[in-house]
Structures are given as structure tokens and as C-alpha cells.
Coordinates of C-alpha atoms in Angstrom, one line a residue:
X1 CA 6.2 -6.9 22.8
X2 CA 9.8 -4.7 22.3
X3 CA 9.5 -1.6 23.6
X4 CA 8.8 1.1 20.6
X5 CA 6.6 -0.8 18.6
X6 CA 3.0 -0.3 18.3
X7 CA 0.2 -2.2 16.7
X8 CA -2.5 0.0 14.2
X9 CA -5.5 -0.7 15.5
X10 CA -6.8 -1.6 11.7
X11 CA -4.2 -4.6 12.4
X12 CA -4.7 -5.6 16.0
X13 CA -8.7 -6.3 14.6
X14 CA -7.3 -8.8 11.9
X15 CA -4.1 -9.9 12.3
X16 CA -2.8 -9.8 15.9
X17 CA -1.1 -13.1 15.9
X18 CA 0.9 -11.7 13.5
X19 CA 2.6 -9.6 16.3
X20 CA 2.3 -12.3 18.9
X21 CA 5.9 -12.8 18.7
X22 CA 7.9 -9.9 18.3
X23 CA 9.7 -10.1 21.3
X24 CA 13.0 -10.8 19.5
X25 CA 12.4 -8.6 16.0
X26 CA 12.5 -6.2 14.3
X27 CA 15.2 -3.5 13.1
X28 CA 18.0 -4.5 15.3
X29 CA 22.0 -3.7 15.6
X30 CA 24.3 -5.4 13.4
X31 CA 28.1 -6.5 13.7
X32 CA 30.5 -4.2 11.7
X33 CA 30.3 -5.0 8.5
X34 CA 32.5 -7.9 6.9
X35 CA 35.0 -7.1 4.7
X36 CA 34.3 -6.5 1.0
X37 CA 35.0 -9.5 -0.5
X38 CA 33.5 -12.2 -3.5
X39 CA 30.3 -12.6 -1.2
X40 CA 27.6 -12.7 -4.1
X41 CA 24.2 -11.5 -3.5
X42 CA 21.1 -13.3 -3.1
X43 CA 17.5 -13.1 -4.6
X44 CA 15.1 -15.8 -3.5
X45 CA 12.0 -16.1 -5.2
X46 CA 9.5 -18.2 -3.1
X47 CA 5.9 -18.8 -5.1
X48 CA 2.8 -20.1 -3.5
X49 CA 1.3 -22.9 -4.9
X50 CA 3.0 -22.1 -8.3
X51 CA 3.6 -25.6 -9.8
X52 CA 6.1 -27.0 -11.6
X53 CA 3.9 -28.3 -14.4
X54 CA 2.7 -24.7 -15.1
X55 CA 6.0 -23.7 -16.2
X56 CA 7.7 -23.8 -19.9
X57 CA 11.0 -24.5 -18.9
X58 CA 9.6 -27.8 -16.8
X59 CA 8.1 -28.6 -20.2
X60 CA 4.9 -27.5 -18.7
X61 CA 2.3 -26.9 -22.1
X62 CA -0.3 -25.2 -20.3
X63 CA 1.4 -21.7 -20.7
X64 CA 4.3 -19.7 -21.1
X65 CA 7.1 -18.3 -18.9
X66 CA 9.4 -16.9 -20.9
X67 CA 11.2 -15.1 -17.5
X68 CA 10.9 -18.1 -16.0
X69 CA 12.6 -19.6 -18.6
X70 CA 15.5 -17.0 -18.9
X71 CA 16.5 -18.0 -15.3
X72 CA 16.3 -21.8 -17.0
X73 CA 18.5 -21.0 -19.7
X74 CA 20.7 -18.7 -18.1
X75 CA 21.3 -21.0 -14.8
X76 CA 20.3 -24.7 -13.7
X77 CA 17.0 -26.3 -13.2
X78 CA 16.7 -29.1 -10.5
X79 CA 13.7 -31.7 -11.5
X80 CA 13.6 -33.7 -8.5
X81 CA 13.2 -30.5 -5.6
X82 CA 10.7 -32.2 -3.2
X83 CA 9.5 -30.7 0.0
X84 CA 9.3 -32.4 3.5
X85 CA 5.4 -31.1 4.0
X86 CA 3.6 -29.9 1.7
X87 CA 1.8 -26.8 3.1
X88 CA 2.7 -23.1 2.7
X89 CA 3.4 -22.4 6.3
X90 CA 5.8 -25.5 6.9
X91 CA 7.4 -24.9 3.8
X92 CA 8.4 -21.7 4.6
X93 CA 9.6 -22.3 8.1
X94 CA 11.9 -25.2 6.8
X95 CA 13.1 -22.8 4.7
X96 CA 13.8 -20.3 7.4
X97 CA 15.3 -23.2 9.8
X98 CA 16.4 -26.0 7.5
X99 CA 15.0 -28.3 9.4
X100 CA 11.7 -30.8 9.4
X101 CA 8.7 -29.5 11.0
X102 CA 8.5 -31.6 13.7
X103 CA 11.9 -29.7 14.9
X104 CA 11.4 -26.4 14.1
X105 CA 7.6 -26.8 15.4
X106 CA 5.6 -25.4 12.9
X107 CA 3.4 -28.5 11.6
X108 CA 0.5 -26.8 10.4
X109 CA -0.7 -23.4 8.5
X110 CA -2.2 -20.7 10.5
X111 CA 0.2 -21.3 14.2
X112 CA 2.6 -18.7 15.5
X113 CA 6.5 -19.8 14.2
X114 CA 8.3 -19.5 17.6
X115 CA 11.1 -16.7 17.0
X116 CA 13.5 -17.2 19.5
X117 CA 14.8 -20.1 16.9
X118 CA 17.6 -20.0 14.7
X119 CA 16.9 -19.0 11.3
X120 CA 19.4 -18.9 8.7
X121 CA 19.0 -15.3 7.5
X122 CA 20.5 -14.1 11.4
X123 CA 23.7 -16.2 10.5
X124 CA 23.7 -14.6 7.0
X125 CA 23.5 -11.2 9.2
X126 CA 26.2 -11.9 11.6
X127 CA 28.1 -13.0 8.0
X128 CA 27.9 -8.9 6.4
X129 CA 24.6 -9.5 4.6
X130 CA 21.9 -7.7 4.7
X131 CA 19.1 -9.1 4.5
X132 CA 15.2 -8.8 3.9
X133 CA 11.4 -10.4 3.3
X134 CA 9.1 -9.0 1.5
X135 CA 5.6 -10.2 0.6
X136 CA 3.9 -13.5 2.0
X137 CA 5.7 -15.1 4.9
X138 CA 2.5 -17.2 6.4
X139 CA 4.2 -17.7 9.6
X140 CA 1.9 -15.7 12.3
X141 CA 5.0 -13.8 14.0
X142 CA 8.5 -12.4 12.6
X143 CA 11.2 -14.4 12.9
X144 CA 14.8 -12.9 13.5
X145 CA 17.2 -12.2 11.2
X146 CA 15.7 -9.4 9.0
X147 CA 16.9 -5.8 8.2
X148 CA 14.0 -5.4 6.4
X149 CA 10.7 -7.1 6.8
X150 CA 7.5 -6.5 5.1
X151 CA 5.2 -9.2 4.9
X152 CA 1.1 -9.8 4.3
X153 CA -1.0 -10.6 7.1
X154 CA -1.4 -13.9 6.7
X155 CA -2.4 -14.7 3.0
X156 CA -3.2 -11.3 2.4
X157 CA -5.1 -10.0 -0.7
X158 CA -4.5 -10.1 -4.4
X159 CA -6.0 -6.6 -4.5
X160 CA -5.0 -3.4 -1.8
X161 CA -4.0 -5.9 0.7
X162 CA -2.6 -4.7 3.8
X163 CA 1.5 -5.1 4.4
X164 CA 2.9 -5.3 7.8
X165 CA 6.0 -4.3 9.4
X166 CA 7.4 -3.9 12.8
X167 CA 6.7 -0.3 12.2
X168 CA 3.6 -0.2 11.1
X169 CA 0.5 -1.3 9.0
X170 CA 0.2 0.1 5.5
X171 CA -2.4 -0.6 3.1
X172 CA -0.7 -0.7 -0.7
X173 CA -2.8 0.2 -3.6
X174 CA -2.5 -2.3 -6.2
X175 CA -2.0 -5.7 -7.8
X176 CA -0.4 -7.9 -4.7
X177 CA 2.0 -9.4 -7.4
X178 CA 3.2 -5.8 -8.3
X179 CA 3.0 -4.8 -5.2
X180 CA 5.4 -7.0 -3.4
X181 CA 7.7 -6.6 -6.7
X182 CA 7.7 -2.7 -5.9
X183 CA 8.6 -3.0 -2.0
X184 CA 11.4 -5.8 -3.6
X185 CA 12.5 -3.3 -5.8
X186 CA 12.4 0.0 -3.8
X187 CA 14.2 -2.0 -0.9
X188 CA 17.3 -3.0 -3.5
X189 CA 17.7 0.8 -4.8
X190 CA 17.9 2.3 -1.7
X191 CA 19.7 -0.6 0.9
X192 CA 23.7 -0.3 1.8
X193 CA 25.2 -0.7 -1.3
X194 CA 28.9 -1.4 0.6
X195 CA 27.4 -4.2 1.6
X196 CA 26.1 -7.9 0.3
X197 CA 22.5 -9.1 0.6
X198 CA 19.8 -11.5 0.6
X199 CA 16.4 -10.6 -0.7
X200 CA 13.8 -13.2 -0.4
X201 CA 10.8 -12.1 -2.2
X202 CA 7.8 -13.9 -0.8
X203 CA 4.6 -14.3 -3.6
X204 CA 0.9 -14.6 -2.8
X205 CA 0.2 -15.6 -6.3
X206 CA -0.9 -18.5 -6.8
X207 CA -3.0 -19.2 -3.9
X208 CA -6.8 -20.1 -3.8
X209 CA -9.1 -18.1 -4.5
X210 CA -7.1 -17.2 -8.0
X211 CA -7.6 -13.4 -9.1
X212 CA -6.0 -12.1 -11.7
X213 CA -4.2 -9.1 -12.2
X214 CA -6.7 -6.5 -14.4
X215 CA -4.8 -7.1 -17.7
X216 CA -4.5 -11.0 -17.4
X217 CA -8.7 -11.1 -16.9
X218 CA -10.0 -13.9 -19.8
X219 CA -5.9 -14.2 -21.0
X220 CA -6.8 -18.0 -21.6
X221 CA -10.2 -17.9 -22.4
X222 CA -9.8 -18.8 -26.1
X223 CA -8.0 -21.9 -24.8
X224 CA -9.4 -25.6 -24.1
X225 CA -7.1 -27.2 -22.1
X226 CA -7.1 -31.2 -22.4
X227 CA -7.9 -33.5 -19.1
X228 CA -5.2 -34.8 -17.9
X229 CA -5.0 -38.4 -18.1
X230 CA -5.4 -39.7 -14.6
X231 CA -8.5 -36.5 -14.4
X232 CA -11.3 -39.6 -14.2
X233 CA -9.0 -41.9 -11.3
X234 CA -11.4 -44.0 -9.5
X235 CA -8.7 -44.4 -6.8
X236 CA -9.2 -47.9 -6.9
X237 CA -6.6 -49.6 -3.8
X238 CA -5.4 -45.9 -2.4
X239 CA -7.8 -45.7 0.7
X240 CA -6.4 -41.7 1.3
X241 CA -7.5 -40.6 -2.2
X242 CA -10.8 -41.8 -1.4
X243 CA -11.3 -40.0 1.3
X244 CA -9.9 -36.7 0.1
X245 CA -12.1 -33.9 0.1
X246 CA -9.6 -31.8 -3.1
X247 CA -12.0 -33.0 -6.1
X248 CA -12.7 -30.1 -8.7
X249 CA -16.0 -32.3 -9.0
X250 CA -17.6 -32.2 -5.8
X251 CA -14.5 -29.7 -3.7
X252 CA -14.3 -26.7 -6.3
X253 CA -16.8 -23.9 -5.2
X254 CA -18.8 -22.1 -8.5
X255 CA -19.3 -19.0 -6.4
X256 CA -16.1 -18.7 -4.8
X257 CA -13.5 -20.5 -6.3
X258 CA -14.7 -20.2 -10.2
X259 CA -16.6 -16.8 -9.1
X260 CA -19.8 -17.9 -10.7
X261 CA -22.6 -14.9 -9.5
X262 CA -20.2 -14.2 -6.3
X263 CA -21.5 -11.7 -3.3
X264 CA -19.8 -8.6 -4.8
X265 CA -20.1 -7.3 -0.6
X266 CA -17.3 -9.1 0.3
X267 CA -14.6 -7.1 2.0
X268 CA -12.2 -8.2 -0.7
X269 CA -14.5 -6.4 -3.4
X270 CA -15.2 -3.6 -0.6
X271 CA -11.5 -2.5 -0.2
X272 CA -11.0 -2.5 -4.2
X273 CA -11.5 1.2 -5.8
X274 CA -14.7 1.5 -8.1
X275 CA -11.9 0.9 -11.3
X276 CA -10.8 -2.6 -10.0
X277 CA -14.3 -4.0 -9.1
X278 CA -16.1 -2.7 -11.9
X279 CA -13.3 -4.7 -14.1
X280 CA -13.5 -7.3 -12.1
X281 CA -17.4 -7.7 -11.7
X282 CA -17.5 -6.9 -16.0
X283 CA -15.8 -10.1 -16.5
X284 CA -17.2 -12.5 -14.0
X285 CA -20.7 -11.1 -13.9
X286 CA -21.0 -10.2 -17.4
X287 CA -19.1 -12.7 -18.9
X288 CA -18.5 -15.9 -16.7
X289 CA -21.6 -16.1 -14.4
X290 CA -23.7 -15.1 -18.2
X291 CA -21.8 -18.0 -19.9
X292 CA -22.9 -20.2 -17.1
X293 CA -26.1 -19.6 -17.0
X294 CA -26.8 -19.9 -20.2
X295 CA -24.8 -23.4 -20.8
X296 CA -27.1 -25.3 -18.2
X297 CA -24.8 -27.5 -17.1
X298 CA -24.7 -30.7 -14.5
X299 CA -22.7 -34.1 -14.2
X300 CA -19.9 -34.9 -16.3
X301 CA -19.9 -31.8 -18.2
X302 CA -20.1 -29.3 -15.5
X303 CA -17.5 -30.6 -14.3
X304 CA -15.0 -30.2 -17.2
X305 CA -16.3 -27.0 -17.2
X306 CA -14.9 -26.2 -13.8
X307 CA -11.8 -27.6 -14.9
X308 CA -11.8 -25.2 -17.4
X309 CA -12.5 -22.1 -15.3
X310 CA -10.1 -23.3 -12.9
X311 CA -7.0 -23.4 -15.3
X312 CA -7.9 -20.4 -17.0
X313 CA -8.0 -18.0 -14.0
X314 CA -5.5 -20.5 -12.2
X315 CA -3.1 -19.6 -15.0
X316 CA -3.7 -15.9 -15.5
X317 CA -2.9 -15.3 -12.2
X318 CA 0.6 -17.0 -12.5
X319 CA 0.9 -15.0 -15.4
X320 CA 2.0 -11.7 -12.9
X321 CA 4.5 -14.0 -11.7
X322 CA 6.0 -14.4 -14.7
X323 CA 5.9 -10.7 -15.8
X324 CA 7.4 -9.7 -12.3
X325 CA 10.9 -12.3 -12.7
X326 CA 11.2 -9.9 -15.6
X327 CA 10.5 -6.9 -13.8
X328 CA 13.6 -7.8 -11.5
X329 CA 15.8 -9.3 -13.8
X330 CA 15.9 -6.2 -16.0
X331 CA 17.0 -3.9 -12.6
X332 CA 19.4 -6.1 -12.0
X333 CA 21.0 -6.1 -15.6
X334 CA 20.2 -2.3 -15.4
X335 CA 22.2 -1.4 -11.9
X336 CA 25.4 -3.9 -12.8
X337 CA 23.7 -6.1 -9.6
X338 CA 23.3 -9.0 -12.0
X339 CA 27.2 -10.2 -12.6
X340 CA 27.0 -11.0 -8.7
X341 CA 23.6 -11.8 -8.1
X342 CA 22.3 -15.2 -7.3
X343 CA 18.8 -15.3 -8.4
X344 CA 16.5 -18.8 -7.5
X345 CA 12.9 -18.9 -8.6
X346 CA 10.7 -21.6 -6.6
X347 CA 7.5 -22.3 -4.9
X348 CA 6.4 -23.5 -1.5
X349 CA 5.5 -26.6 -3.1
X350 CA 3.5 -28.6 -6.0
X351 CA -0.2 -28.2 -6.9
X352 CA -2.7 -30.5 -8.6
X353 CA -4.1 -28.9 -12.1
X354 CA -6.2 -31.7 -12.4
X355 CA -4.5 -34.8 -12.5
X356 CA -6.4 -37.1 -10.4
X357 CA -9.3 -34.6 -10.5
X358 CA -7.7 -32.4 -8.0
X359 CA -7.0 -29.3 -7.2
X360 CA -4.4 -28.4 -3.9
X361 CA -1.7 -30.4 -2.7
X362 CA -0.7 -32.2 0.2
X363 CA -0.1 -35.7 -0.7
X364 CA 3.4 -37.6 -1.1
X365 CA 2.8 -37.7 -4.3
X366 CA 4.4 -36.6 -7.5
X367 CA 2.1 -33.5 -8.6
X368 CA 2.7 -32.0 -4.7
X369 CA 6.3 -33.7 -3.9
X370 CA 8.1 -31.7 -6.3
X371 CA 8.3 -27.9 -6.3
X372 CA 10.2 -26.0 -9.2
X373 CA 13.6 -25.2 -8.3
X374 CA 15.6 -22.8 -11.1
X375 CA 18.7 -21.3 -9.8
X376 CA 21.0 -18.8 -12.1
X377 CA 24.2 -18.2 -10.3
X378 CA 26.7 -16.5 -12.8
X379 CA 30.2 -17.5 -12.9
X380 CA 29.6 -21.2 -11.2
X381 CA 26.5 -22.3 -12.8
X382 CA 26.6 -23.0 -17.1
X383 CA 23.6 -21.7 -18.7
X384 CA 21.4 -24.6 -19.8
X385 CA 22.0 -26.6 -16.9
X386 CA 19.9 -29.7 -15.6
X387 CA 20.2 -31.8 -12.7
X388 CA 17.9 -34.7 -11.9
X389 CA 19.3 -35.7 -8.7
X390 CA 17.5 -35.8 -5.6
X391 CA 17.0 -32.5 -3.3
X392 CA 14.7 -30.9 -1.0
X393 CA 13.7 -27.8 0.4
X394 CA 15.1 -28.6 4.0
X395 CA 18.6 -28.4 1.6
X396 CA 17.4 -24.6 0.7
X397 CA 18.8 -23.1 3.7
X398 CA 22.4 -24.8 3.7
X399 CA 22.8 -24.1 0.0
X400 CA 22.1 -20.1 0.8
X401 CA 24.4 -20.5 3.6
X402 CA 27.2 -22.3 1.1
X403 CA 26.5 -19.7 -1.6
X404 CA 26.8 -17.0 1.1
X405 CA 30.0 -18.4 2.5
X406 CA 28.4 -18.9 5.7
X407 CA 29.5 -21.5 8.5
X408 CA 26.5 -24.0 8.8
X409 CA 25.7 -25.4 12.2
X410 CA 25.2 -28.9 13.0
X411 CA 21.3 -28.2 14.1
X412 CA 20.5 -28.1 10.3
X413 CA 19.2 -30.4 9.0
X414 CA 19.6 -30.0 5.1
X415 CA 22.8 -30.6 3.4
X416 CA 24.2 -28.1 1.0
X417 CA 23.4 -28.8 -3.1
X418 CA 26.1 -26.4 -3.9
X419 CA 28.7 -29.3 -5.0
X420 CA 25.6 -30.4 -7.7
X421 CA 25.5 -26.9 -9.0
X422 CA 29.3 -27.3 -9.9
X423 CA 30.0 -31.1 -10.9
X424 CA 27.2 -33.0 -12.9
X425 CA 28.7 -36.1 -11.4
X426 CA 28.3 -34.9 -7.9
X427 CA 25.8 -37.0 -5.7
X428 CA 22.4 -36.0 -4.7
X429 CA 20.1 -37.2 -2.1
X430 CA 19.6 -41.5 -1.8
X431 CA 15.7 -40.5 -0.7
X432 CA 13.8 -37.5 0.6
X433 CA 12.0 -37.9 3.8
X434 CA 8.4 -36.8 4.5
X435 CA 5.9 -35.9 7.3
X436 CA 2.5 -34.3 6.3
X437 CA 0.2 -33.8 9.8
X438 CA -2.5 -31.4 8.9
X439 CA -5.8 -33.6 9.3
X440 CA -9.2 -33.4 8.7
X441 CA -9.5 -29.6 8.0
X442 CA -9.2 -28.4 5.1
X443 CA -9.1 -31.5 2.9
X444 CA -9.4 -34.5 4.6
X445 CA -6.2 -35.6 3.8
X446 CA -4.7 -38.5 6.2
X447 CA -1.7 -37.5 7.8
X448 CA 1.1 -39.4 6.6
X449 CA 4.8 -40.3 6.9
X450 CA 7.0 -41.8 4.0
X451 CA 10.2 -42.0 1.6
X452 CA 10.4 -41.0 -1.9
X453 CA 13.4 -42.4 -3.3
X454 CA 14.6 -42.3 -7.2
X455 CA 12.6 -45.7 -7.9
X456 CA 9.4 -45.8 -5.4
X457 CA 7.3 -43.6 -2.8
X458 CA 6.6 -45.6 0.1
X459 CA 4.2 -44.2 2.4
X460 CA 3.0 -45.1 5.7
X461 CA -0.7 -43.3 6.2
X462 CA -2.1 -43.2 10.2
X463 CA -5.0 -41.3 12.0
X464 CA -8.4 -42.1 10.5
X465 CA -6.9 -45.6 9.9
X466 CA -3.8 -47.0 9.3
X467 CA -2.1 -48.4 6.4
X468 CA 0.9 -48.5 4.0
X469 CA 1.3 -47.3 0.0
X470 CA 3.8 -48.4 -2.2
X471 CA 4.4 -47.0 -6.2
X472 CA 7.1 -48.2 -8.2
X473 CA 7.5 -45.0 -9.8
X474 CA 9.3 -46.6 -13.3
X475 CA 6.6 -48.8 -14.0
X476 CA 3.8 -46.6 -12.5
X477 CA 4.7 -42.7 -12.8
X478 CA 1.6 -41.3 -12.2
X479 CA 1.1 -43.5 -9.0
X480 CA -2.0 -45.5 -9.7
X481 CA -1.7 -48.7 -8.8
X482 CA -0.8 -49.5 -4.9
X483 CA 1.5 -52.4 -5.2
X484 CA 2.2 -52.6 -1.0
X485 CA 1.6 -56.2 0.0
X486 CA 2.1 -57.6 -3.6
X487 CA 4.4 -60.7 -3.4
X488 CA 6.6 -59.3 -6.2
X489 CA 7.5 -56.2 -3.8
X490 CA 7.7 -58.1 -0.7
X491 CA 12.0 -57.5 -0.5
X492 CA 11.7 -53.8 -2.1
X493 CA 9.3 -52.7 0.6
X494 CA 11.5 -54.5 3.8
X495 CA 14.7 -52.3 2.3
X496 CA 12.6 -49.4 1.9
X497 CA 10.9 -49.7 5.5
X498 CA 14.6 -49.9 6.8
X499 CA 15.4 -47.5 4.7
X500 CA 12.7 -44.9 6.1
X501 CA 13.2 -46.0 9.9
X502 CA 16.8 -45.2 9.3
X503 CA 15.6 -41.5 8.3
X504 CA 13.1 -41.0 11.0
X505 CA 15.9 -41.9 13.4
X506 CA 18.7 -39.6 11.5
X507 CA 15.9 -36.5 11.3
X508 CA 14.4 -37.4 15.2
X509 CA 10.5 -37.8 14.1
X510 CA 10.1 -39.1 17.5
X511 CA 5.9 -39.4 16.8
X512 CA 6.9 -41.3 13.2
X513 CA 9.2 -43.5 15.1
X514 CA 6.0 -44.5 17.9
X515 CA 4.3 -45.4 14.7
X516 CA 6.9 -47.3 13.3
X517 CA 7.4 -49.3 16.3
X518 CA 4.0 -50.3 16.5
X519 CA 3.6 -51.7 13.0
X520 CA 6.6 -53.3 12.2

């Protein structure tokens, strides 16, 4: 561990493999600052779990964002952004790396990221910017790169959660939404002004278990929300979505997820002051579980019920988020930072609200591929903007570096979108490769490798059993019908298998390419 830093010994209970790694952090010395030039600043907002359909501006009818949507009108918003695994802690780290997973080494949620890799933020340093984190980084160790760093443990808590630094532990009264928003906010009024930065503000919200800031409690509760079409899919020819274990039906906890009669001695409700649990016990004890047990419900009906507890707190706690863009577009319209101030708004990926009966993510497909991506970037990017083109998050990184006027090395594996941003006519991405590995915990979802190009999402699925997907995505959007092996696709599927073999070669996926080699 570097020499100075100590670990609280409230943390070293909890969270020690959060400091496993911090051989090569913390505050550190900087080269002399670049000169003062057009460098604009940089605020990256990274969601968890905060889907694109639950967002105005993505034409999203389940609620309003209308701070969302000011980013939307004000700057551009990219409807095909699809991630490379879609999992909070690999999403993150190919953020930090732009790179795939199976180079930068962080596959799966809950491992240590190894630090002594190069992250993009310690180029943006060496560049003039300063440059911090602040809320949920889910990576189990600090990576370099940071002035600032101050991050949950983990996935942290929506209420007094713990934040930890390479200083020290502090537990932070409050909403986690708010929270983070204030650390976001205190760290832009008091950082170098003679010098440009890059704030990435890190959200819990929405991550399971969903709870609500006080004020958003029952916000939807006078609102029945319609089942998505595909809410009743039999999975009829798609051998992973049988076996998924993500079902609202039979996955969806009453007590913990929909907080039906929940143990009120948890250490979540423990660590909340009398105010914030009585609140919070008045609504799901007195209203909720009462409501429950009074409806009697099984089968069919209880479970549209859960559907529509699920949306209803899944929503309200999104609702922070919304409230909390505001919070930091009106400081930077207040301080003069918003004239050179880059703001993007995103999440770590997609989320199921149902479609398909699921909750979660994972998959290849459409509901978890994509991830909202709104960027306003004054002076370059025309309010009202849309691009449909194909980009992904391992692009996140090289666009921050373009924006930053930062040299990109050849180890990256994104391309920069920045051309896109200025010319409508400027190409996007052919396909976006994937690699999903996480398997059987939590959901029993198959590992799986595959191509999603503008027409069709190929997908080849290994480990319990092996076999291939195909959707044509203009005949079949919401990817119910499996047409791999039909005579009709038999040329489609060879070009997109060389296609994806192509890919796994270009991006190295030396375990893809085993696979490959043994089924073709």
C-alpha cells in the first residue's frame, strides 16, 4: 500500500478490496500545467442501470426528464450507443481503458481492476486537465489518473452510504443521488480554476434494490403502466431466455425487491436516522405491504402486480437523477463554466422494464445493447441533434480524448465519434462487437459472444451448451423469432460469421476465437 495512506478500520471490515490496489493512486504530482488554451471542460455523467427507454428525450412514455431532455435539446443524442458487456463493472473499466474486457481484464462485477493499466484520465492529466470521480466506480481498487477521487464502496447505499477516498472513509448523510451531486459540485467550486477539467460523476441510482429519494416515495403511484408487448414471451426457439433466471414472475423478490413486509433490521434501515426510516417504513409498511395484503394475490395477477411495483419505485428513483442533471446544469450556467463545458449524460448500460418479463440486463439484445448516450458540446454540437449511427462505449474514451485534444495511443481500442458529432454524413461503426462472460451467478445467463450490426444480431452462445442466434432486426425488432439455420438466412449468417471472426481477430478475443475455431 503507498506509504501515508491508512485504512479506517469501519472500511477495512467491509470494503478492503477496495484498497487492494492502491499501490499506484491516489493524490500524486502533476506536470506543469499546459498552456491556457480552447481545451473545453468535461462533465461525464455515468448512470447505473438507467435505461434508455425510461427517458423522454428517447421517446421513453413511462416518465419525464425534462433535464435530461435539456441536454437533448441543447446537444446531440446517439440512438444506437451499445456496450461491449453489459455489466456495471466492465462497463466502467472499458470506459476507463477503451478497451474490451478481455484486454483490460475486468470480465466480471465484484474483481479488483488492475491499476498499473493505462486509463485515459492519466493521459488527460499529463494533457493540463484535472481530473476527478466521484460516486460509484464498482471497480474494487483506484485506478490512476485522478486528482480527486471519491467513490462508494462497491455499490454503496442509496441512504448515508459510506464514500471512500485514498484519505479516508466518510460516512455522508443523505440521499446517495444528492450526495454524490454535492461532492460533484463542491469539487467544481473549489478545483484550479487556471486550469481545464474532467469531472466524471459516477450514479448509484438506478441499481437494484430501488429506493427512492424521501420526496419521490409513491411519485407514480396513481399511474398504471401498460405491459409491454413482448411481457408474456414464451421464448419459443431462444434456448438462453429459457434458462434465464431475470423473470419479474418467478426472479422479482416481494420482500426485497418490491419491499413487501421487509426486515426493517437490516443495516441499510439501521444506518438511516429515525426521520428516513420512519418515512420509509410509512410508505412500504403502511401503504404497500397493507395494499398487498389486502389484494390477495397469486398467478397471473400477482404478477402484473409486481410489474407494477417494480416500475413505480424503479422510476421514482430515476427521478433524483433527473432532478440532479438540473442541479448541475444550473452551476454551470450560474459560474460562466457552461460556454466551455462538455456535458454527456449516459448509463453503464440498458435495463429490461419488462419487455420479455424481465427485469436486469445482460443479454445481446436490444433492451441491454443500447445505453443512452446525450452529449451537449457548445459551439460544435447544433442543439436538436440526432445521430443513428452505430457507436459504442469502448468509443467513450477516444471521444474524451478527441474532445480533450489529447494524443490517443494505439492500445485503444475505441475509435473517436467526434467527426459524427460535427458532420451528419460522417460514418459510424459497420457492427459493434460483444463478449458477455458472467455465468451462472446471478442470472443464469449463458455467456455469449456476438455482432450487432445495423440489420441483425448474431450471437454465438457457449458454456451450459452451445449454439448460435440470429434476429433480423427490420423484420423482427423486438428479437423474437430465432431465424439461425433458416434456409432463407443461410448467406446472411456466412457474411456475418466472417464478419464477427474478422472482429474477434481485430479486438484479440483470443477465448472467442478457440470457440470459433471449433464450430466453424
Amino acid at each position: 500500500m503507498k506509504a501515508g495512506l491508512t485504512i479506517p478500520a469501519l472500511f477495512a471490515l467491509t470494503a478492503i478490496s477496495l484498497l487492494a490496489g492502491l499501490s499506484t493512486t491516489g493524490w500524486i504530482s502533476h506536470p506543469p500545467d499546459a498552456p491556457k488554451a480552447s481545451k473545453p471542460n468535461i462533465v461525464f455523467i455515468i448512470t447505473d442501470d438507467h435505461t434508455w427507454q425510461a427517458i423522454s428525450s428517447y421517446g421513453g412514455k413511462y416518465m419525464q426528464t425534462p433535464n435530461i431532455d435539456r441536454l437533448a435539446r441543447e446537444g446531440a443524442v446517439f440512438r444506437n450507443c451499445l456496450v461491449t458487456n453489459s455489466i456495471c463493472g466492465p462497463s466502467r473499466a472499458t470506459l476507463l481503458t477503451g478497451t474490451y474486457s478481455h484486454m483490460n481484464g475486468y470480465k466480471l462485477n465484484e474483481k479488483v481492476f488492475d491499476n498499473s493499466q493505462w486509463v485515459f484520465p492519466e493521459a488527460m492529466q499529463q494533457n493540463g486537465y484535472q481530473t476527478a470521480w466521484v460516486g460509484k466506480l464498482h471497480l474494487g481498487s483506484f485506478p490512476k489518473g485522478f486528482d480527486y477521487i471519491n467513490v462508494l464502496p462497491g455499490h454503496g447505499d442509496y441512504y448515508n452510504s459510506r464514500f471512500v477516498s485514498p484519505k479516508d472513509t466518510v460516512r455522508s448523510k443523505g440521499y446517495v443521488t444528492n450526495v454524490i451531486s454535492d461532492y460533484a459540485l463542491d469539487w467544481l467550486k473549489n478545483r484550479n480554476s487556471d486550469k481545464p477539467f474532467m469531472l466524471v460523476v459516477g450514479h448509484k441510482a438506478t441499481h437494484r434494490t430501488w429506493f427512492p429519494d424521501l420526496p419521490d416515495l409513491g411519485a407514480f403511484d396513481k399511474t398504471t403502466f401498460p405491459l409491454p408487448s413482448t411481457f408474456h414471451d414464451t421464448y419459443a426457439g431462444r434456448k438462453a431466455a429459457q434458462r434465464q433466471d431475470m423473470s419479474i414472475e418467478k426472479t422479482m423478490l416481494l420482500n426485497e425487491d418490491l419491499k413487501v413486509h421487509m426486515d426493517y433490521q437490516r443495516p441499510i434501515f439501521k444506518q438511516m436516522s429515525p426521520e428516513q426510516r420512519q418515512q420509509f417504513q410509512n410508505y412500504y409498511e403502511g401503504k404497500v405491504s397493507r395494499e398487498f395484503d389486502s389484494l390477495k394475490l397469486s398467478g397471473e395477477a400477482l404478477t402484473q402486480w409486481k410489474y407494477q411495483r417494480y416500475l413505480r419505485d424503479y422510476l421514482a428513483t430515476a427521478k433524483s437523477l433527473d432532478r440532479n442533471v438540473g442541479r448541475l446544469l444550473d452551476y454551470l450556467d450560474e459560474s460562466g463554466l457552461s460556454k466551455n463545458t462538455v456535458v454527456i449524460y449516459t448509463s453503464d448500460q440498458g435495463f429490461y422494464l419488462g419487455e420479455h418479463g424481465w427485469f436486469d440486463k445482460r443479454f445481446i439484445y436490444e433492451e441491454s445493447l443500447k445505453t443512452p448516450f446525450i452529449i451537449r458540446y457548445p459551439g460544435v454540437v447544433k442543439p436538436g441533434t440526432e445521430r443513428t449511427q452505430l457507436v459504442s462505449n469502448i468509443d467513450w474514451a477516444p471521444t474524451l480524448m478527441d474532445i480533450g485534444q489529447t494524443p490517443i495511443p494505439a492500445q485503444v481500442q475505441g475509435q473517436s465519434f467526434l467527426p459524427l458529432l460535427k458532420d451528419a454524413k460522417a460514418a459510424g461503426r459497420k457492427a459493434v462487437y460483444y463478449h458477455y462472460y458472467e455465468y451462472p451467478k446471478p442470472h443464469n445467463v449463458s455467456p455469449h459472444f456476438g455482432l450487432r450490426t445495423e440489420g441483425y444480431t448474431l450471437a454465438r452462445f457457449y458454456g451450459p451448451d452451445d449454439f448460435w442466434e440470429l434476429y433480423d432486426l427490420k423484420k423482427d425488432p423486438k428479437q423474437l423469432e430465432n431465424v439461425y439455420g433458416k434456409p432463407a438466412y443461410a448467406t446472411i449468417t456466412a457474411t456475418l460469421k466472417k464478419q464477427m471472426q474478422a472482429e474477434i481477430e481485430r479486438y484479440r478475443d483470443k477465448e472467442a476465437d478457440k470457440i470459433m475455431a471449433q464450430s466453424l
